[in-house]
PDB file of C-alpha atoms in Angstrom:
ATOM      1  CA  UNK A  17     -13.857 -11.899 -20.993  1.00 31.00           C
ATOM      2  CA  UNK A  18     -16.324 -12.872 -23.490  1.00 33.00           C
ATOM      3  CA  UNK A  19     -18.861 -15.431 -22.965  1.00 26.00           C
ATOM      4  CA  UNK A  20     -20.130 -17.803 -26.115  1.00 29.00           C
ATOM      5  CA  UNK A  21     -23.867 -17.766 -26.026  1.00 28.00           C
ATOM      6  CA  UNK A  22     -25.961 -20.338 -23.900  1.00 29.00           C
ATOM      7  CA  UNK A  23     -23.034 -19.960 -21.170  1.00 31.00           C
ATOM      8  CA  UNK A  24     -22.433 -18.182 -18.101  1.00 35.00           C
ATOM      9  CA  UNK A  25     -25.487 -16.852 -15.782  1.00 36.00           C
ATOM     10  CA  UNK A  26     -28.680 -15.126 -17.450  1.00 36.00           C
ATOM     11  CA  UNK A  27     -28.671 -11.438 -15.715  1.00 37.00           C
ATOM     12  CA  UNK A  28     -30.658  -7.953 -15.727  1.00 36.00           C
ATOM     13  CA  UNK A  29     -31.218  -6.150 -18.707  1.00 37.00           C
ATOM     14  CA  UNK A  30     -29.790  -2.594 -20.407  1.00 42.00           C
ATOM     15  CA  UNK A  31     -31.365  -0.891 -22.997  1.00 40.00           C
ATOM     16  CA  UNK A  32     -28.441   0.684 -24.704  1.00 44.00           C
ATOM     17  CA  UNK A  33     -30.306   2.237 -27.456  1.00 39.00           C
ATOM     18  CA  UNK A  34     -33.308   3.960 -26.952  1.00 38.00           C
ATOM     19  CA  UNK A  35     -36.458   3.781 -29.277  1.00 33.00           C
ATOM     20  CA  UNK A  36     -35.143   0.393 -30.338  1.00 32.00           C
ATOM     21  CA  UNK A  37     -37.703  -2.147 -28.683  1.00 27.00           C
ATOM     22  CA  UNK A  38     -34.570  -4.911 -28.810  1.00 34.00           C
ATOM     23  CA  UNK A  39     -33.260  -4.900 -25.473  1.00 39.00           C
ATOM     24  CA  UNK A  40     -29.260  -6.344 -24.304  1.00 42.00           C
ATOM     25  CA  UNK A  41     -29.215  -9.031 -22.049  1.00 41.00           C
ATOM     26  CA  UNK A  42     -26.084  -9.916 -20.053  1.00 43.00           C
ATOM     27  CA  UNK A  43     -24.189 -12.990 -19.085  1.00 42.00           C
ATOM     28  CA  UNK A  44     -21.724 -12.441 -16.475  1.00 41.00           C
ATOM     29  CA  UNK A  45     -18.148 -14.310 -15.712  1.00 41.00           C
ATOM     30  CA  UNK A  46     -15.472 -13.622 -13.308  1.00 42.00           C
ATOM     31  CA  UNK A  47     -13.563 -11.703 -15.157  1.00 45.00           C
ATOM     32  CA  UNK A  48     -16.029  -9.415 -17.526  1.00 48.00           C
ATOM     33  CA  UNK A  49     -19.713  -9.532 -18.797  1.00 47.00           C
ATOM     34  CA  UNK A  50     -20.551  -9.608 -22.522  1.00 45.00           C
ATOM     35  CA  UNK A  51     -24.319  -8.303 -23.469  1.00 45.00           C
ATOM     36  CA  UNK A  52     -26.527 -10.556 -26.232  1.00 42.00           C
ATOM     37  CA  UNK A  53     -29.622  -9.232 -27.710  1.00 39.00           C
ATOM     38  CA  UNK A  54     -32.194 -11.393 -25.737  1.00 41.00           C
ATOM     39  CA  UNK A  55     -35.966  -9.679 -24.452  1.00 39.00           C
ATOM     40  CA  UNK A  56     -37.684  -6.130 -24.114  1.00 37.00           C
ATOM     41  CA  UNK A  57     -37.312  -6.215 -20.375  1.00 47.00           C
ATOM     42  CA  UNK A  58     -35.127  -3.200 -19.061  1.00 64.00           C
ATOM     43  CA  UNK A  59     -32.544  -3.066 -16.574  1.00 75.00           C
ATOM     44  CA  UNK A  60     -32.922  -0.575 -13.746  1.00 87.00           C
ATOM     45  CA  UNK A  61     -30.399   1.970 -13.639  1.00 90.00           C
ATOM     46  CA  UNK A  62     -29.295   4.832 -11.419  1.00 93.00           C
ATOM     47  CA  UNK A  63     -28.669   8.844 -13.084  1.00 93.00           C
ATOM     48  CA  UNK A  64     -25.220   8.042 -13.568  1.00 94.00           C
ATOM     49  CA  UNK A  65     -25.430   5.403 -15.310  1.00 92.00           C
ATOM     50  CA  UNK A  66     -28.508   6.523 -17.181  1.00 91.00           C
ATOM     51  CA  UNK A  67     -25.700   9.944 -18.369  1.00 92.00           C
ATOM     52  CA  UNK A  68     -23.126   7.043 -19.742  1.00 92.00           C
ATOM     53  CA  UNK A  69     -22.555   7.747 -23.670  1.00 90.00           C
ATOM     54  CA  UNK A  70     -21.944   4.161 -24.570  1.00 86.00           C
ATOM     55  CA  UNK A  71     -22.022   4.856 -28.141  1.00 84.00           C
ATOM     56  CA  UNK A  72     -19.306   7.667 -27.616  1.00 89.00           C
ATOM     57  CA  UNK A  73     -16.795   6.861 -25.293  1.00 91.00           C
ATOM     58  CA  UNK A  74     -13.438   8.057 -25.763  1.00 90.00           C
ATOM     59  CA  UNK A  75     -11.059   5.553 -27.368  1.00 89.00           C
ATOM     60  CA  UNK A  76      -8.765   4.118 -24.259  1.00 86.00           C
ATOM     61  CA  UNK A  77      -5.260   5.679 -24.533  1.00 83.00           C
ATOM     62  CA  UNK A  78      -2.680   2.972 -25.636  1.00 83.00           C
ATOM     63  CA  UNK A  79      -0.335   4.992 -25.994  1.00 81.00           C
ATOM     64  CA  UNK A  80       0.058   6.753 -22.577  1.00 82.00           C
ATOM     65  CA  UNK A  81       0.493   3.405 -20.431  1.00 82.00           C
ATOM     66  CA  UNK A  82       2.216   0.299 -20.160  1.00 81.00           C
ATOM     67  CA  UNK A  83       1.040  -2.812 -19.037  1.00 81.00           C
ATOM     68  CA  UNK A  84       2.523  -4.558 -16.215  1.00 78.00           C
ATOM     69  CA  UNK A  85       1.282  -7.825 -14.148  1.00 73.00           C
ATOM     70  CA  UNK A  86       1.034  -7.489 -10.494  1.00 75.00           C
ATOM     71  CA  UNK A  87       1.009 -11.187  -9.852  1.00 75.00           C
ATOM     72  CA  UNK A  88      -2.551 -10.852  -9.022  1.00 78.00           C
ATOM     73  CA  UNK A  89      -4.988 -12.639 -10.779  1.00 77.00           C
ATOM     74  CA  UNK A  90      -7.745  -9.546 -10.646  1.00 80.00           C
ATOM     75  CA  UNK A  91      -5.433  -6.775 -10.055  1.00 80.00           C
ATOM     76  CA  UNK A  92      -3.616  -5.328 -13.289  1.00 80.00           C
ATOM     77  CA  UNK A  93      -1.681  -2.400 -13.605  1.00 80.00           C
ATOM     78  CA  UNK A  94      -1.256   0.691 -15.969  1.00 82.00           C
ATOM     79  CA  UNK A  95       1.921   2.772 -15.742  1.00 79.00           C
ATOM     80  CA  UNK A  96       1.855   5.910 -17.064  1.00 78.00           C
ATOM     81  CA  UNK A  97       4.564   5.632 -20.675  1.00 81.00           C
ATOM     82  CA  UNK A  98       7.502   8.114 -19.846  1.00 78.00           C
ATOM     83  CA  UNK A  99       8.010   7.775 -23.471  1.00 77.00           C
ATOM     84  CA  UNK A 100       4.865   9.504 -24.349  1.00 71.00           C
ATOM     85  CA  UNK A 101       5.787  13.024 -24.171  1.00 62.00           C
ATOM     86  CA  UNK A 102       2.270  14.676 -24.248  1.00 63.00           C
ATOM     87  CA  UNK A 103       1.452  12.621 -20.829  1.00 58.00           C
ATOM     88  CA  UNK A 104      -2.016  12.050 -19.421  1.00 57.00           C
ATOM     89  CA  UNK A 105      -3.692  14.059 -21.557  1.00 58.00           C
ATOM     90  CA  UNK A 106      -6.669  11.939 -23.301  1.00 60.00           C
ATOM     91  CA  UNK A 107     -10.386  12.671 -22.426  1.00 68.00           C
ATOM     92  CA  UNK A 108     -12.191   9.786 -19.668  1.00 79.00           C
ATOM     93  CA  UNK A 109     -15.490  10.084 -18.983  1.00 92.00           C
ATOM     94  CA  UNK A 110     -15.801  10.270 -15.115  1.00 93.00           C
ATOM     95  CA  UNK A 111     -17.767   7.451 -13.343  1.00 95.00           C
ATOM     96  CA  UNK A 112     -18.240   7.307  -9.872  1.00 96.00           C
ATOM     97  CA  UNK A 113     -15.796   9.395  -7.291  1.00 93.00           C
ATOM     98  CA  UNK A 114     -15.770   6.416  -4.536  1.00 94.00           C
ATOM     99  CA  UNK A 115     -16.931   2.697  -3.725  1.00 94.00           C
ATOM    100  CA  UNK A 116     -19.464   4.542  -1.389  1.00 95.00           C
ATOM    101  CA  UNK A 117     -20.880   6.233  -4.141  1.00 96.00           C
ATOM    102  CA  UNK A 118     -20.915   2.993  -6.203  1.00 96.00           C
ATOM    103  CA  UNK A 119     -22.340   0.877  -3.502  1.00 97.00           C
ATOM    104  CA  UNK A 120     -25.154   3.327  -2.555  1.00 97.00           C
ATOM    105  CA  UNK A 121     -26.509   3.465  -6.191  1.00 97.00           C
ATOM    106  CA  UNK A 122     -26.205  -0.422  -5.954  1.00 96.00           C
ATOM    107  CA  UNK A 123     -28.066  -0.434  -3.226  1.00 96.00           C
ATOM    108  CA  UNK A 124     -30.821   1.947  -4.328  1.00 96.00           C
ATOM    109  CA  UNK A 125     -31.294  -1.084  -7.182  1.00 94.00           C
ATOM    110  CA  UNK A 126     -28.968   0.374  -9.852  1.00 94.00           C
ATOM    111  CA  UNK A 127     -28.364  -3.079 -11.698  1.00 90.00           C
ATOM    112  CA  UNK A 128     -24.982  -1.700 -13.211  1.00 91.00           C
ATOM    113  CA  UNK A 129     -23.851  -0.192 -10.149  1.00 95.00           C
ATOM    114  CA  UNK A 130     -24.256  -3.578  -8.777  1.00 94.00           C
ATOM    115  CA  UNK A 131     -22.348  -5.845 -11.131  1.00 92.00           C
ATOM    116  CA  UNK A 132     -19.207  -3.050 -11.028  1.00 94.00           C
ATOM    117  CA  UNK A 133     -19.154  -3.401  -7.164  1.00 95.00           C
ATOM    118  CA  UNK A 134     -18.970  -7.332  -7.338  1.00 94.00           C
ATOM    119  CA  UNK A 135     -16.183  -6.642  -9.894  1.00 92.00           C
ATOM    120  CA  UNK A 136     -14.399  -4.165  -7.147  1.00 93.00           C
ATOM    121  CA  UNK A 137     -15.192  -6.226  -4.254  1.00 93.00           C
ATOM    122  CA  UNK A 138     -13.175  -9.322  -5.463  1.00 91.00           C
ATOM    123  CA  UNK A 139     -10.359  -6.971  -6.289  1.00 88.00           C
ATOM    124  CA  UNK A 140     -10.536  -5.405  -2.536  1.00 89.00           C
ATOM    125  CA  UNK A 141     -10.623  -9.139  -1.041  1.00 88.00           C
ATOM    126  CA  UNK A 142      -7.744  -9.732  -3.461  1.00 87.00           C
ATOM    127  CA  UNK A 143      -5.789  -6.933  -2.177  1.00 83.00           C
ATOM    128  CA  UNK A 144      -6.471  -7.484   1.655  1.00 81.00           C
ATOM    129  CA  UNK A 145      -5.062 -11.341   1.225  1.00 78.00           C
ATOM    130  CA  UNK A 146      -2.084  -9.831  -0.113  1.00 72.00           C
ATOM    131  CA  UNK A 147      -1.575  -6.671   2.013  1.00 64.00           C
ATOM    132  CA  UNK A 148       1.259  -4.362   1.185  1.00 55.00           C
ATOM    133  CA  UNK A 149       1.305  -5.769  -2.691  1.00 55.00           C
ATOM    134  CA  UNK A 150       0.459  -2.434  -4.233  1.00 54.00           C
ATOM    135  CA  UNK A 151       1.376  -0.338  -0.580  1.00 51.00           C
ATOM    136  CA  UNK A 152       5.230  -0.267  -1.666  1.00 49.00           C
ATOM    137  CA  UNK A 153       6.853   3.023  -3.066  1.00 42.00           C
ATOM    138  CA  UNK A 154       5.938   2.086  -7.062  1.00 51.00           C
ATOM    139  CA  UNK A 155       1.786   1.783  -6.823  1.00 57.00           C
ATOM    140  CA  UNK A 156      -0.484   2.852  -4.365  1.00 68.00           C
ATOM    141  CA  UNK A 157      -3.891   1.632  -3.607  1.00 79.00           C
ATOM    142  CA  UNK A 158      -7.189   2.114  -6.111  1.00 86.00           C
ATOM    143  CA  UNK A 159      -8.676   4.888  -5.091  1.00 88.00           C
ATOM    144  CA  UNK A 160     -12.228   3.937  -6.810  1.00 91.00           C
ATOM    145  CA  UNK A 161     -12.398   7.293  -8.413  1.00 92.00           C
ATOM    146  CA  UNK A 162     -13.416   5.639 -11.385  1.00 94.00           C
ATOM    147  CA  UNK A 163     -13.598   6.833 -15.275  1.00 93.00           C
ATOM    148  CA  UNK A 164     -14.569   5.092 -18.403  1.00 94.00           C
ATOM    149  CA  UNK A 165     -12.993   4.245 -22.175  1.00 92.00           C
ATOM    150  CA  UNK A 166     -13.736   2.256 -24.633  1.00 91.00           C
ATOM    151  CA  UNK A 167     -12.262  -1.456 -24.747  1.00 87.00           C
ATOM    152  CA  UNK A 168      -8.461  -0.992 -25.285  1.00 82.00           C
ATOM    153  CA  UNK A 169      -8.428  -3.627 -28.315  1.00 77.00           C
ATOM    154  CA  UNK A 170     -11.264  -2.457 -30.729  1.00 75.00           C
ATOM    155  CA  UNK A 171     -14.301  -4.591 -29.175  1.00 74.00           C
ATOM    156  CA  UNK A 172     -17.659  -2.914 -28.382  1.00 78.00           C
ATOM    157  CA  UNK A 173     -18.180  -2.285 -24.971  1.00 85.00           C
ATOM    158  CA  UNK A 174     -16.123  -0.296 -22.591  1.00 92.00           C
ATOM    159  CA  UNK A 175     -14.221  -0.157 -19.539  1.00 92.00           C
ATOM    160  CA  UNK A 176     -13.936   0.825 -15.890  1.00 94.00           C
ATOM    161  CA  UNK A 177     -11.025   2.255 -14.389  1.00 92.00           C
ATOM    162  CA  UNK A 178      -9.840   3.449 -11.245  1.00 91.00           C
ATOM    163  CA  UNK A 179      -6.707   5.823 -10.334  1.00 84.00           C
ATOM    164  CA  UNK A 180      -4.354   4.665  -7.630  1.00 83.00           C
ATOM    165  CA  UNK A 181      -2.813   6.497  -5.029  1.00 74.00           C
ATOM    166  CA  UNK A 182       0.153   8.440  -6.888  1.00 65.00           C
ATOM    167  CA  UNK A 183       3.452   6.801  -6.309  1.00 58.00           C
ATOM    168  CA  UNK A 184       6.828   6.758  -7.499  1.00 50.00           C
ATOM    169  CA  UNK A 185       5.889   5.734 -11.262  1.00 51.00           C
ATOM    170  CA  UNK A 186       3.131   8.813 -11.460  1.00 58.00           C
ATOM    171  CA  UNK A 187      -0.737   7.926 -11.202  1.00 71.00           C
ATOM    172  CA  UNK A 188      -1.182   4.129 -11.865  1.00 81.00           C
ATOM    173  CA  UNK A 189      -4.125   3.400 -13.238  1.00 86.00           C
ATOM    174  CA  UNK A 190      -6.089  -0.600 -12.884  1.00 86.00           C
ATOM    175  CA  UNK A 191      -8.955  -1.861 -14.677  1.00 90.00           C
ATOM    176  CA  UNK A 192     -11.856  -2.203 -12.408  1.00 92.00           C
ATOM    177  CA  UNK A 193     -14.500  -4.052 -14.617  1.00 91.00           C
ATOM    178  CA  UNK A 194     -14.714  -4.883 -18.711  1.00 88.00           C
ATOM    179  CA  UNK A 195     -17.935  -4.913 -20.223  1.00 86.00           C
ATOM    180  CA  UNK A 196     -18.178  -6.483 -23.685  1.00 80.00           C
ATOM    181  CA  UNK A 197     -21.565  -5.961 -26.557  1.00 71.00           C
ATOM    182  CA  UNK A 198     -21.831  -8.844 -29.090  1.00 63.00           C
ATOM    183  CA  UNK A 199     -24.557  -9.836 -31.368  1.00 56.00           C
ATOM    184  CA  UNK A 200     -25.713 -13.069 -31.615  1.00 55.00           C
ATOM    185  CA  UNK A 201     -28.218 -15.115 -33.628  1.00 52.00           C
ATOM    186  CA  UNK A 202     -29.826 -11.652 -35.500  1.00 53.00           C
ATOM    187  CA  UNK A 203     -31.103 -11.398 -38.709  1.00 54.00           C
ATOM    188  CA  UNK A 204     -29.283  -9.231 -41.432  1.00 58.00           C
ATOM    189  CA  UNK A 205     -31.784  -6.791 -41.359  1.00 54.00           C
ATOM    190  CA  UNK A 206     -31.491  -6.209 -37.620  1.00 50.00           C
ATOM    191  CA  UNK A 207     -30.788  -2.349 -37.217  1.00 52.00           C
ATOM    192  CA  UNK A 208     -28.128  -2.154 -34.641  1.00 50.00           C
ATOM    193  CA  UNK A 209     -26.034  -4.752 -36.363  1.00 53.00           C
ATOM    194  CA  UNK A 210     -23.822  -1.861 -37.980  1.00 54.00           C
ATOM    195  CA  UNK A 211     -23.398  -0.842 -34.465  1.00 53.00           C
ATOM    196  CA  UNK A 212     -22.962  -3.974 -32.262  1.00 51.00           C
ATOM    197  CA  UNK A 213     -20.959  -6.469 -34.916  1.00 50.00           C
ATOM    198  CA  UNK A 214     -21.547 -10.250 -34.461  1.00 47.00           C
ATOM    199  CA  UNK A 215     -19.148 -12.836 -33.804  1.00 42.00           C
TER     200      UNK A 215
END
């Protein structure tokens, strides 16, 4: 979810583009976190997250899921398309392998690493109030071994997703977090502009 400028809470910082002295805020929302251009201050990150190519993350692929509601308001699923007859076959780039992994990074002060884990957190809490919702013979559990793509519908930024526990329907697959990159207030001239388009 994207947040206008001025709302949602002021966070840590990500420099996105190295040997640009403009920085990327954040504001962060339930349900996402969109980064504005906003000071030179840096947020700390872990080697991981450091090794993210956020300017060339594979595209995410439409075409081998389908989109199905779980009737959970933080837990969304992705069904592998039987009509797609190449399959799973588009390249992720691989995140972290477990929530332990995640959460150690997050604790070591990796500001990223933190965020995603609040993100996978409320979807654990969501899951353990309704136990057995994704336990059944069609989906199985996250798994947290996580992978990124780009945003599904065009937008700068990218996503986190986790595999579930294959099932019946093949390996499900559930957005963990969605990051969104927006310009806002910049001058024309402003370099990254061609790369990070404004409202």
């Amino acid at each position: 979810m994207h947040l206008p400028c001025g709302q949602g809470q002021q966070g840590p910082h990500l420099d996105l583009f190295p040997g640009y002295l403009d920085k990327l805020s954040l504001c962060t929302s339930q349900n996402g976190v969109e980064f504005v251009v906003h000071s030179a201050a840096v947020m700390p990150l872990c080697d991981i997250c450091k090794s993210i190519p956020f300017k060339h993350l594979p595209p995410f692929p439409k075409e081998e899921y389908v989109r199905t509601s779980t009737g959970l308001e933080h837990v969304q699923t992705l069904v592998p398309n039987k009509f797609n007859p190449r399959g799973a076959t588009a390249p992720r780039v691989r995140y972290h392998a477990n929530t332990q992994s995640l959460r150690g990074e997050a604790a070591e002060g990796c500001e990223l690493c933190l965020l995603i884990q609040g993100e996978a957190d409320v979807m654990l809490a969501e899951l353990e109030d309704h136990e057995g919702r994704m336990k059944d013979d069609s989906d199985g559990p996250p798994t947290f071994y996580m992978c990124l793509t780009k945003r599904p519908d065009g937008g700068q930024g990218f996503w986190v997703l986790s595999e579930c526990s294959p099932r019946a329907r093949g390996t499900v697959t559930v957005p963990v977090a969605v990051f969104g990159f927006t310009v806002a207030d910049m001058s024309e001239s402003w370099p990254l502009l061609a790369l990070l388009p404004g409202r």
